[in-house]
Amino acid sequence: MSVLELKSIIKNYPDGQLVNEVLKDISFTVEKGEFAAIVGPSGAGKSTLLTIMGALLTPSSGSVLLNGHDISHLSKKQQTELRLNEIGFIFQNSDLIPYLKISDQLKFIQKISKKETGNAEEVLTKLGLQNRLHSYPNVLSGGEKQRVAIARAFINQPDLILADEPTASLDSKRGREVVQIIQQTVHQEDKAAVMVTHDERVLDLVDSIWQIEDGRLKKVR
Ligand SMILES: Nc1ncnc2c1ncn2[C@@H]1O[C@H](COP(=O)(O)OP(=O)(O)OP(=O)(O)O)[C@@H](O)[C@H]1O
Ligand SMILES: [Mg+2]
């Protein structure tokens, strides 16, 4: 069974008198232990697709199955709980909470989650942040912040990781390291991950590549 399966997803946005059909009949799957990339030109609908995968946005039609359960028609409350427990997000700008120390960024998530979770210090140490546990985000480099964002996405041991251009604010060396960390975690812990990226140089690290163009998605590797 796939961790995530999209079936015939359509997403329209109203555009004045017209409708902008951003996603046109999209189907997609990602399995346990698989790291998938989505590439495509700016405005093609990559972020829209990722937010639908993460139950942050409802499709106009079609279904989103997480571990076989349709999540596209859950209540807001159920969707929030699902995001907290089953899905980890990594965004382009890692949006850390400025007044929380690094270790507390993770503990905050653990506190509001009802799930049995990993050990915050252990996860941060694994990502090379052991001497940053008690720092505030403003003193961290871009790469360190991004590693905290990864740690935060993984702390509740979600089945699915979604990353929207996680390397965008990093130089190519740091960017590659960040993608390697996602790759290793996916493979070692048998998770599924979907990453949107512009960076062709990291595509050797993923297991499958999908291209989106004119609202249509096709598997290219
Ligand atoms: N909330 C919204 N309301 C109306 N139109 C939207 C909305 N969000 C996105 N769009 C439109 O949907 C299209 C796809 O946007 P999206 O952000 O998914 O593209 P993207 O592939 O992530 O682009 P980029 O690579 O620049 O991040 C664009 O034409 C955008 O203007
Ligand atoms: Mg985008």
PDB file of C-alpha atoms and ligand atoms in Angstrom:
ATOM      1  CA  MET A   1       0.000   0.000   0.000  1.00  0.00           C
ATOM      2  CA  SER A   2       1.237   3.480  -0.850  1.00  0.00           C
ATOM      3  CA  VAL A   3       1.838   5.944   1.975  1.00  0.00           C
ATOM      4  CA  LEU A   4       0.320   8.664  -0.180  1.00  0.00           C
ATOM      5  CA  GLU A   5      -1.871   8.313  -3.222  1.00  0.00           C
ATOM      6  CA  LEU A   6      -3.492  11.096  -5.238  1.00  0.00           C
ATOM      7  CA  LYS A   7      -6.326  10.147  -7.547  1.00  0.00           C
ATOM      8  CA  SER A   8      -7.471  12.447 -10.345  1.00  0.00           C
ATOM      9  CA  ILE A   9      -6.797  15.688  -8.487  1.00  0.00           C
ATOM     10  CA  ILE A  10      -8.159  18.867 -10.050  1.00  0.00           C
ATOM     11  CA  LYS A  11      -7.592  22.292  -8.520  1.00  0.00           C
ATOM     12  CA  ASN A  12      -9.208  25.449  -9.865  1.00  0.00           C
ATOM     13  CA  TYR A  13      -8.694  28.980  -8.638  1.00  0.00           C
ATOM     14  CA  PRO A  14     -11.182  31.688  -9.539  1.00  0.00           C
ATOM     15  CA  ASP A  15      -9.540  34.293 -11.787  1.00  0.00           C
ATOM     16  CA  GLY A  16     -11.914  37.199 -12.347  1.00  0.00           C
ATOM     17  CA  GLN A  17     -14.722  35.912 -14.557  1.00  0.00           C
ATOM     18  CA  LEU A  18     -12.638  32.881 -15.509  1.00  0.00           C
ATOM     19  CA  VAL A  19     -11.283  29.864 -13.681  1.00  0.00           C
ATOM     20  CA  ASN A  20      -7.612  29.078 -13.584  1.00  0.00           C
ATOM     21  CA  GLU A  21      -7.263  25.294 -13.747  1.00  0.00           C
ATOM     22  CA  VAL A  22      -3.923  24.874 -11.993  1.00  0.00           C
ATOM     23  CA  LEU A  23      -3.947  21.093 -11.529  1.00  0.00           C
ATOM     24  CA  LYS A  24      -5.533  18.953 -14.222  1.00  0.00           C
ATOM     25  CA  ASP A  25      -6.310  15.346 -13.378  1.00  0.00           C
ATOM     26  CA  ILE A  26      -3.198  14.549 -11.356  1.00  0.00           C
ATOM     27  CA  SER A  27      -2.401  11.087 -10.086  1.00  0.00           C
ATOM     28  CA  PHE A  28       0.624  10.306  -7.932  1.00  0.00           C
ATOM     29  CA  THR A  29       1.910   7.714  -5.465  1.00  0.00           C
ATOM     30  CA  VAL A  30       4.807   7.461  -3.046  1.00  0.00           C
ATOM     31  CA  GLU A  31       5.714   4.281  -1.185  1.00  0.00           C
ATOM     32  CA  LYS A  32       7.328   3.559   2.176  1.00  0.00           C
ATOM     33  CA  GLY A  33      11.092   4.113   1.934  1.00  0.00           C
ATOM     34  CA  GLU A  34      10.736   6.253  -1.206  1.00  0.00           C
ATOM     35  CA  PHE A  35      12.028   9.788  -1.663  1.00  0.00           C
ATOM     36  CA  ALA A  36      10.215  11.488  -4.573  1.00  0.00           C
ATOM     37  CA  ALA A  37      11.002  14.828  -6.220  1.00  0.00           C
ATOM     38  CA  ILE A  38       8.622  17.128  -8.083  1.00  0.00           C
ATOM     39  CA  VAL A  39      10.160  19.525 -10.591  1.00  0.00           C
ATOM     40  CA  GLY A  40       8.673  22.021 -13.017  1.00  0.00           C
ATOM     41  CA  PRO A  41       8.631  25.690 -14.002  1.00  0.00           C
ATOM     42  CA  SER A  42       7.593  28.524 -11.704  1.00  0.00           C
ATOM     43  CA  GLY A  43       3.824  28.817 -11.461  1.00  0.00           C
ATOM     44  CA  ALA A  44       3.293  25.224 -12.634  1.00  0.00           C
ATOM     45  CA  GLY A  45       1.430  24.305  -9.442  1.00  0.00           C
ATOM     46  CA  LYS A  46       4.120  22.542  -7.393  1.00  0.00           C
ATOM     47  CA  SER A  47       3.349  24.295  -4.103  1.00  0.00           C
ATOM     48  CA  THR A  48      -0.380  23.950  -4.710  1.00  0.00           C
ATOM     49  CA  LEU A  49       0.088  20.218  -5.173  1.00  0.00           C
ATOM     50  CA  LEU A  50       2.234  19.875  -2.048  1.00  0.00           C
ATOM     51  CA  THR A  51      -0.278  21.753   0.120  1.00  0.00           C
ATOM     52  CA  ILE A  52      -3.033  19.444  -1.152  1.00  0.00           C
ATOM     53  CA  MET A  53      -0.832  16.445  -0.251  1.00  0.00           C
ATOM     54  CA  GLY A  54      -0.512  17.861   3.251  1.00  0.00           C
ATOM     55  CA  ALA A  55      -4.235  18.543   3.753  1.00  0.00           C
ATOM     56  CA  LEU A  56      -3.585  22.285   3.956  1.00  0.00           C
ATOM     57  CA  LEU A  57      -5.723  22.854   0.873  1.00  0.00           C
ATOM     58  CA  THR A  58      -8.781  20.987  -0.426  1.00  0.00           C
ATOM     59  CA  PRO A  59      -8.784  19.891  -4.080  1.00  0.00           C
ATOM     60  CA  SER A  60     -11.675  20.937  -6.353  1.00  0.00           C
ATOM     61  CA  SER A  61     -12.129  17.247  -7.070  1.00  0.00           C
ATOM     62  CA  GLY A  62     -10.284  13.974  -6.700  1.00  0.00           C
ATOM     63  CA  SER A  63      -9.047  12.188  -3.593  1.00  0.00           C
ATOM     64  CA  VAL A  64      -5.963  12.144  -1.383  1.00  0.00           C
ATOM     65  CA  LEU A  65      -5.283   8.860   0.407  1.00  0.00           C
ATOM     66  CA  LEU A  66      -2.854   8.708   3.323  1.00  0.00           C
ATOM     67  CA  ASN A  67      -2.138   5.101   4.303  1.00  0.00           C
ATOM     68  CA  GLY A  68      -5.273   4.152   2.407  1.00  0.00           C
ATOM     69  CA  HIS A  69      -7.583   6.646   4.160  1.00  0.00           C
ATOM     70  CA  ASP A  70      -9.162   9.498   2.238  1.00  0.00           C
ATOM     71  CA  ILE A  71      -8.024  12.722   3.930  1.00  0.00           C
ATOM     72  CA  SER A  72      -9.445  15.185   1.424  1.00  0.00           C
ATOM     73  CA  HIS A  73     -12.831  15.451   3.110  1.00  0.00           C
ATOM     74  CA  LEU A  74     -11.932  15.448   6.787  1.00  0.00           C
ATOM     75  CA  SER A  75     -13.052  18.252   9.105  1.00  0.00           C
ATOM     76  CA  LYS A  76     -10.608  21.108   9.786  1.00  0.00           C
ATOM     77  CA  LYS A  77      -9.957  19.727  13.249  1.00  0.00           C
ATOM     78  CA  GLN A  78      -9.206  16.247  11.936  1.00  0.00           C
ATOM     79  CA  GLN A  79      -6.914  17.710   9.279  1.00  0.00           C
ATOM     80  CA  THR A  80      -4.989  19.683  11.896  1.00  0.00           C
ATOM     81  CA  GLU A  81      -4.520  16.579  14.004  1.00  0.00           C
ATOM     82  CA  LEU A  82      -3.401  14.614  10.994  1.00  0.00           C
ATOM     83  CA  ARG A  83      -0.800  17.250  10.100  1.00  0.00           C
ATOM     84  CA  LEU A  84       0.504  17.230  13.621  1.00  0.00           C
ATOM     85  CA  ASN A  85       0.853  13.471  13.873  1.00  0.00           C
ATOM     86  CA  GLU A  86       1.210  11.935  10.453  1.00  0.00           C
ATOM     87  CA  ILE A  87       2.832  14.574   8.249  1.00  0.00           C
ATOM     88  CA  GLY A  88       6.049  16.587   8.622  1.00  0.00           C
ATOM     89  CA  PHE A  89       6.453  19.842   6.671  1.00  0.00           C
ATOM     90  CA  ILE A  90       9.676  21.552   5.662  1.00  0.00           C
ATOM     91  CA  PHE A  91       9.223  24.924   3.991  1.00  0.00           C
ATOM     92  CA  GLN A  92      11.551  27.076   1.951  1.00  0.00           C
ATOM     93  CA  ASN A  93      11.980  29.597   4.740  1.00  0.00           C
ATOM     94  CA  SER A  94      12.117  27.449   7.773  1.00  0.00           C
ATOM     95  CA  ASP A  95       9.767  29.679   9.827  1.00  0.00           C
ATOM     96  CA  LEU A  96      11.229  28.888  13.252  1.00  0.00           C
ATOM     97  CA  ILE A  97       9.549  30.576  16.215  1.00  0.00           C
ATOM     98  CA  PRO A  98      11.918  33.457  17.116  1.00  0.00           C
ATOM     99  CA  TYR A  99      11.419  33.376  20.904  1.00  0.00           C
ATOM    100  CA  LEU A 100      11.916  29.628  21.362  1.00  0.00           C
ATOM    101  CA  LYS A 101      15.302  27.977  21.867  1.00  0.00           C
ATOM    102  CA  ILE A 102      16.128  25.253  19.346  1.00  0.00           C
ATOM    103  CA  SER A 103      15.316  22.346  21.669  1.00  0.00           C
ATOM    104  CA  ASP A 104      12.035  24.059  22.609  1.00  0.00           C
ATOM    105  CA  GLN A 105      11.017  24.403  18.943  1.00  0.00           C
ATOM    106  CA  LEU A 106      10.714  20.606  18.932  1.00  0.00           C
ATOM    107  CA  LYS A 107       9.317  20.233  22.442  1.00  0.00           C
ATOM    108  CA  PHE A 108       6.551  22.679  21.568  1.00  0.00           C
ATOM    109  CA  ILE A 109       5.399  20.387  18.763  1.00  0.00           C
ATOM    110  CA  GLN A 110       5.673  17.354  21.022  1.00  0.00           C
ATOM    111  CA  LYS A 111       3.574  19.045  23.692  1.00  0.00           C
ATOM    112  CA  ILE A 112       0.609  19.772  21.450  1.00  0.00           C
ATOM    113  CA  SER A 113       0.803  16.352  19.812  1.00  0.00           C
ATOM    114  CA  LYS A 114      -0.899  13.415  21.478  1.00  0.00           C
ATOM    115  CA  LYS A 115       1.495  10.983  19.909  1.00  0.00           C
ATOM    116  CA  GLU A 116       4.420   9.117  21.416  1.00  0.00           C
ATOM    117  CA  THR A 117       7.325  11.026  19.870  1.00  0.00           C
ATOM    118  CA  GLY A 118      11.081  10.875  19.509  1.00  0.00           C
ATOM    119  CA  ASN A 119      13.620  12.499  21.820  1.00  0.00           C
ATOM    120  CA  ALA A 120      14.192  16.134  20.807  1.00  0.00           C
ATOM    121  CA  GLU A 121      17.829  16.290  21.910  1.00  0.00           C
ATOM    122  CA  GLU A 122      18.607  12.982  20.219  1.00  0.00           C
ATOM    123  CA  VAL A 123      17.073  14.080  16.925  1.00  0.00           C
ATOM    124  CA  LEU A 124      18.928  17.416  16.992  1.00  0.00           C
ATOM    125  CA  THR A 125      22.206  15.708  17.886  1.00  0.00           C
ATOM    126  CA  LYS A 126      21.793  13.336  14.971  1.00  0.00           C
ATOM    127  CA  LEU A 127      21.573  16.383  12.713  1.00  0.00           C
ATOM    128  CA  GLY A 128      24.763  17.878  14.156  1.00  0.00           C
ATOM    129  CA  LEU A 129      23.007  20.514  16.268  1.00  0.00           C
ATOM    130  CA  GLN A 130      24.073  19.272  19.717  1.00  0.00           C
ATOM    131  CA  ASN A 131      25.826  22.539  20.587  1.00  0.00           C
ATOM    132  CA  ARG A 132      22.872  24.615  19.393  1.00  0.00           C
ATOM    133  CA  LEU A 133      20.190  23.145  21.652  1.00  0.00           C
ATOM    134  CA  HIS A 134      19.927  26.266  23.810  1.00  0.00           C
ATOM    135  CA  SER A 135      20.441  28.870  21.070  1.00  0.00           C
ATOM    136  CA  TYR A 136      17.726  31.058  19.591  1.00  0.00           C
ATOM    137  CA  PRO A 137      17.078  30.858  15.824  1.00  0.00           C
ATOM    138  CA  ASN A 138      18.524  34.327  15.083  1.00  0.00           C
ATOM    139  CA  VAL A 139      22.097  33.200  15.804  1.00  0.00           C
ATOM    140  CA  LEU A 140      21.896  30.165  13.498  1.00  0.00           C
ATOM    141  CA  SER A 141      23.125  30.017   9.919  1.00  0.00           C
ATOM    142  CA  GLY A 142      20.656  29.304   7.103  1.00  0.00           C
ATOM    143  CA  GLY A 143      21.805  25.689   6.903  1.00  0.00           C
ATOM    144  CA  GLU A 144      21.500  25.191  10.654  1.00  0.00           C
ATOM    145  CA  LYS A 145      17.989  26.654  10.645  1.00  0.00           C
ATOM    146  CA  GLN A 146      17.033  24.336   7.843  1.00  0.00           C
ATOM    147  CA  ARG A 147      18.366  21.369   9.831  1.00  0.00           C
ATOM    148  CA  VAL A 148      16.228  22.446  12.800  1.00  0.00           C
ATOM    149  CA  ALA A 149      13.235  22.582  10.445  1.00  0.00           C
ATOM    150  CA  ILE A 150      14.030  19.026   9.342  1.00  0.00           C
ATOM    151  CA  ALA A 151      14.353  17.885  12.965  1.00  0.00           C
ATOM    152  CA  ARG A 152      11.007  19.504  13.718  1.00  0.00           C
ATOM    153  CA  ALA A 153       9.381  17.797  10.742  1.00  0.00           C
ATOM    154  CA  PHE A 154      10.702  14.415  11.896  1.00  0.00           C
ATOM    155  CA  ILE A 155      10.135  14.711  15.652  1.00  0.00           C
ATOM    156  CA  ASN A 156       6.649  13.195  15.696  1.00  0.00           C
ATOM    157  CA  GLN A 157       7.833  10.336  13.514  1.00  0.00           C
ATOM    158  CA  PRO A 158       5.377  11.064  10.704  1.00  0.00           C
ATOM    159  CA  ASP A 159       4.901   8.573   7.883  1.00  0.00           C
ATOM    160  CA  LEU A 160       5.109  11.341   5.284  1.00  0.00           C
ATOM    161  CA  ILE A 161       7.552  14.244   4.904  1.00  0.00           C
ATOM    162  CA  LEU A 162       6.688  17.111   2.555  1.00  0.00           C
ATOM    163  CA  ALA A 163       9.411  19.618   1.639  1.00  0.00           C
ATOM    164  CA  ASP A 164       8.849  22.688  -0.552  1.00  0.00           C
ATOM    165  CA  GLU A 165      12.196  23.849  -1.936  1.00  0.00           C
ATOM    166  CA  PRO A 166      14.103  23.048   1.262  1.00  0.00           C
ATOM    167  CA  THR A 167      17.402  24.129  -0.310  1.00  0.00           C
ATOM    168  CA  ALA A 168      16.267  27.438  -1.773  1.00  0.00           C
ATOM    169  CA  SER A 169      17.950  29.659   0.820  1.00  0.00           C
ATOM    170  CA  LEU A 170      21.174  27.623   0.967  1.00  0.00           C
ATOM    171  CA  ASP A 171      24.409  27.453  -1.024  1.00  0.00           C
ATOM    172  CA  SER A 172      24.843  24.293  -3.093  1.00  0.00           C
ATOM    173  CA  LYS A 173      26.996  22.455  -0.519  1.00  0.00           C
ATOM    174  CA  ARG A 174      24.594  23.126   2.383  1.00  0.00           C
ATOM    175  CA  GLY A 175      21.635  22.459   0.130  1.00  0.00           C
ATOM    176  CA  ARG A 176      22.986  19.073  -0.796  1.00  0.00           C
ATOM    177  CA  GLU A 177      23.633  18.226   2.865  1.00  0.00           C
ATOM    178  CA  VAL A 178      20.027  19.051   3.732  1.00  0.00           C
ATOM    179  CA  VAL A 179      18.698  16.808   0.962  1.00  0.00           C
ATOM    180  CA  GLN A 180      21.104  14.039   2.039  1.00  0.00           C
ATOM    181  CA  ILE A 181      19.697  14.221   5.570  1.00  0.00           C
ATOM    182  CA  ILE A 182      16.161  13.812   4.234  1.00  0.00           C
ATOM    183  CA  GLN A 183      17.301  10.937   2.004  1.00  0.00           C
ATOM    184  CA  GLN A 184      19.044   9.090   4.848  1.00  0.00           C
ATOM    185  CA  THR A 185      16.103   9.452   7.196  1.00  0.00           C
ATOM    186  CA  VAL A 186      13.657   8.244   4.563  1.00  0.00           C
ATOM    187  CA  HIS A 187      15.765   5.179   3.834  1.00  0.00           C
ATOM    188  CA  GLN A 188      16.849   4.339   7.382  1.00  0.00           C
ATOM    189  CA  GLU A 189      13.457   4.882   9.008  1.00  0.00           C
ATOM    190  CA  ASP A 190      11.342   3.661   6.097  1.00  0.00           C
ATOM    191  CA  LYS A 191       9.429   6.938   5.677  1.00  0.00           C
ATOM    192  CA  ALA A 192       8.023   8.479   2.515  1.00  0.00           C
ATOM    193  CA  ALA A 193       9.039  11.961   1.383  1.00  0.00           C
ATOM    194  CA  VAL A 194       8.042  14.343  -1.396  1.00  0.00           C
ATOM    195  CA  MET A 195      10.285  17.300  -2.203  1.00  0.00           C
ATOM    196  CA  VAL A 196       9.611  20.152  -4.593  1.00  0.00           C
ATOM    197  CA  THR A 197      12.874  21.464  -5.994  1.00  0.00           C
ATOM    198  CA  HIS A 198      14.377  23.697  -8.637  1.00  0.00           C
ATOM    199  CA  ASP A 199      17.822  22.303  -7.966  1.00  0.00           C
ATOM    200  CA  GLU A 200      18.751  19.680 -10.565  1.00  0.00           C
ATOM    201  CA  ARG A 201      22.023  18.973  -8.774  1.00  0.00           C
ATOM    202  CA  VAL A 202      20.271  17.132  -5.939  1.00  0.00           C
ATOM    203  CA  LEU A 203      18.148  14.883  -8.139  1.00  0.00           C
ATOM    204  CA  ASP A 204      20.682  12.045  -7.941  1.00  0.00           C
ATOM    205  CA  LEU A 205      19.659  11.726  -4.268  1.00  0.00           C
ATOM    206  CA  VAL A 206      15.996  10.917  -4.893  1.00  0.00           C
ATOM    207  CA  ASP A 207      14.354   7.640  -5.888  1.00  0.00           C
ATOM    208  CA  SER A 208      11.785   9.015  -8.309  1.00  0.00           C
ATOM    209  CA  ILE A 209      11.264  12.231 -10.273  1.00  0.00           C
ATOM    210  CA  TRP A 210       7.943  13.708 -11.389  1.00  0.00           C
ATOM    211  CA  GLN A 211       7.584  16.683 -13.692  1.00  0.00           C
ATOM    212  CA  ILE A 212       4.654  19.070 -13.645  1.00  0.00           C
ATOM    213  CA  GLU A 213       3.892  21.208 -16.645  1.00  0.00           C
ATOM    214  CA  ASP A 214       0.688  22.919 -17.758  1.00  0.00           C
ATOM    215  CA  GLY A 215      -1.083  21.400 -14.777  1.00  0.00           C
ATOM    216  CA  ARG A 216      -0.194  17.818 -15.677  1.00  0.00           C
ATOM    217  CA  LEU A 217       2.144  15.549 -13.758  1.00  0.00           C
ATOM    218  CA  LYS A 218       4.193  12.784 -15.296  1.00  0.00           C
ATOM    219  CA  LYS A 219       6.793  10.442 -13.885  1.00  0.00           C
ATOM    220  CA  VAL A 220      10.115  10.980 -15.614  1.00  0.00           C
ATOM    221  CA  ARG A 221      12.267   8.559 -13.597  1.00  0.00           C
TER     222      ARG A 221
HETATM  223  N1  LIG B   1      -4.466  31.195  -3.377  1.00  0.00           N
HETATM  224  C1  LIG B   1      -4.414  31.337  -4.703  1.00  0.00           C
HETATM  225  N2  LIG B   1      -5.399  31.974  -5.380  1.00  0.00           N
HETATM  226  C2  LIG B   1      -5.372  32.101  -6.724  1.00  0.00           C
HETATM  227  N3  LIG B   1      -4.387  31.622  -7.501  1.00  0.00           N
HETATM  228  C3  LIG B   1      -3.371  30.975  -6.895  1.00  0.00           C
HETATM  229  C4  LIG B   1      -3.328  30.809  -5.470  1.00  0.00           C
HETATM  230  N4  LIG B   1      -2.204  30.127  -5.159  1.00  0.00           N
HETATM  231  C5  LIG B   1      -1.568  29.892  -6.331  1.00  0.00           C
HETATM  232  N5  LIG B   1      -2.272  30.397  -7.369  1.00  0.00           N
HETATM  233  C6  LIG B   1      -1.895  30.290  -8.802  1.00  0.00           C
HETATM  234  O1  LIG B   1      -1.697  28.923  -9.104  1.00  0.00           O
HETATM  235  C7  LIG B   1      -0.575  28.760  -9.969  1.00  0.00           C
HETATM  236  C8  LIG B   1       0.407  27.795  -9.363  1.00  0.00           C
HETATM  237  O2  LIG B   1       0.992  28.365  -8.198  1.00  0.00           O
HETATM  238  P1  LIG B   1       2.046  27.557  -7.294  1.00  0.00           P
HETATM  239  O3  LIG B   1       2.414  28.418  -6.162  1.00  0.00           O
HETATM  240  O4  LIG B   1       1.484  26.225  -6.967  1.00  0.00           O
HETATM  241  O5  LIG B   1       3.261  27.396  -8.330  1.00  0.00           O
HETATM  242  P2  LIG B   1       4.724  26.789  -8.103  1.00  0.00           P
HETATM  243  O6  LIG B   1       4.907  25.741  -9.129  1.00  0.00           O
HETATM  244  O7  LIG B   1       4.914  26.402  -6.683  1.00  0.00           O
HETATM  245  O8  LIG B   1       5.654  28.034  -8.479  1.00  0.00           O
HETATM  246  P3  LIG B   1       7.095  28.465  -7.872  1.00  0.00           P
HETATM  247  O9  LIG B   1       8.101  27.551  -8.498  1.00  0.00           O
HETATM  248  O10 LIG B   1       7.256  29.858  -8.361  1.00  0.00           O
HETATM  249  O11 LIG B   1       7.041  28.353  -6.379  1.00  0.00           O
HETATM  250  C9  LIG B   1      -0.029  30.155 -10.221  1.00  0.00           C
HETATM  251  O12 LIG B   1      -0.551  30.603 -11.445  1.00  0.00           O
HETATM  252  C10 LIG B   1      -0.580  30.966  -9.075  1.00  0.00           C
HETATM  253  O13 LIG B   1      -0.775  32.289  -9.454  1.00  0.00           O
HETATM  254 MG    MG B   2       6.150  27.092  -5.123  1.00  0.00          MG
END
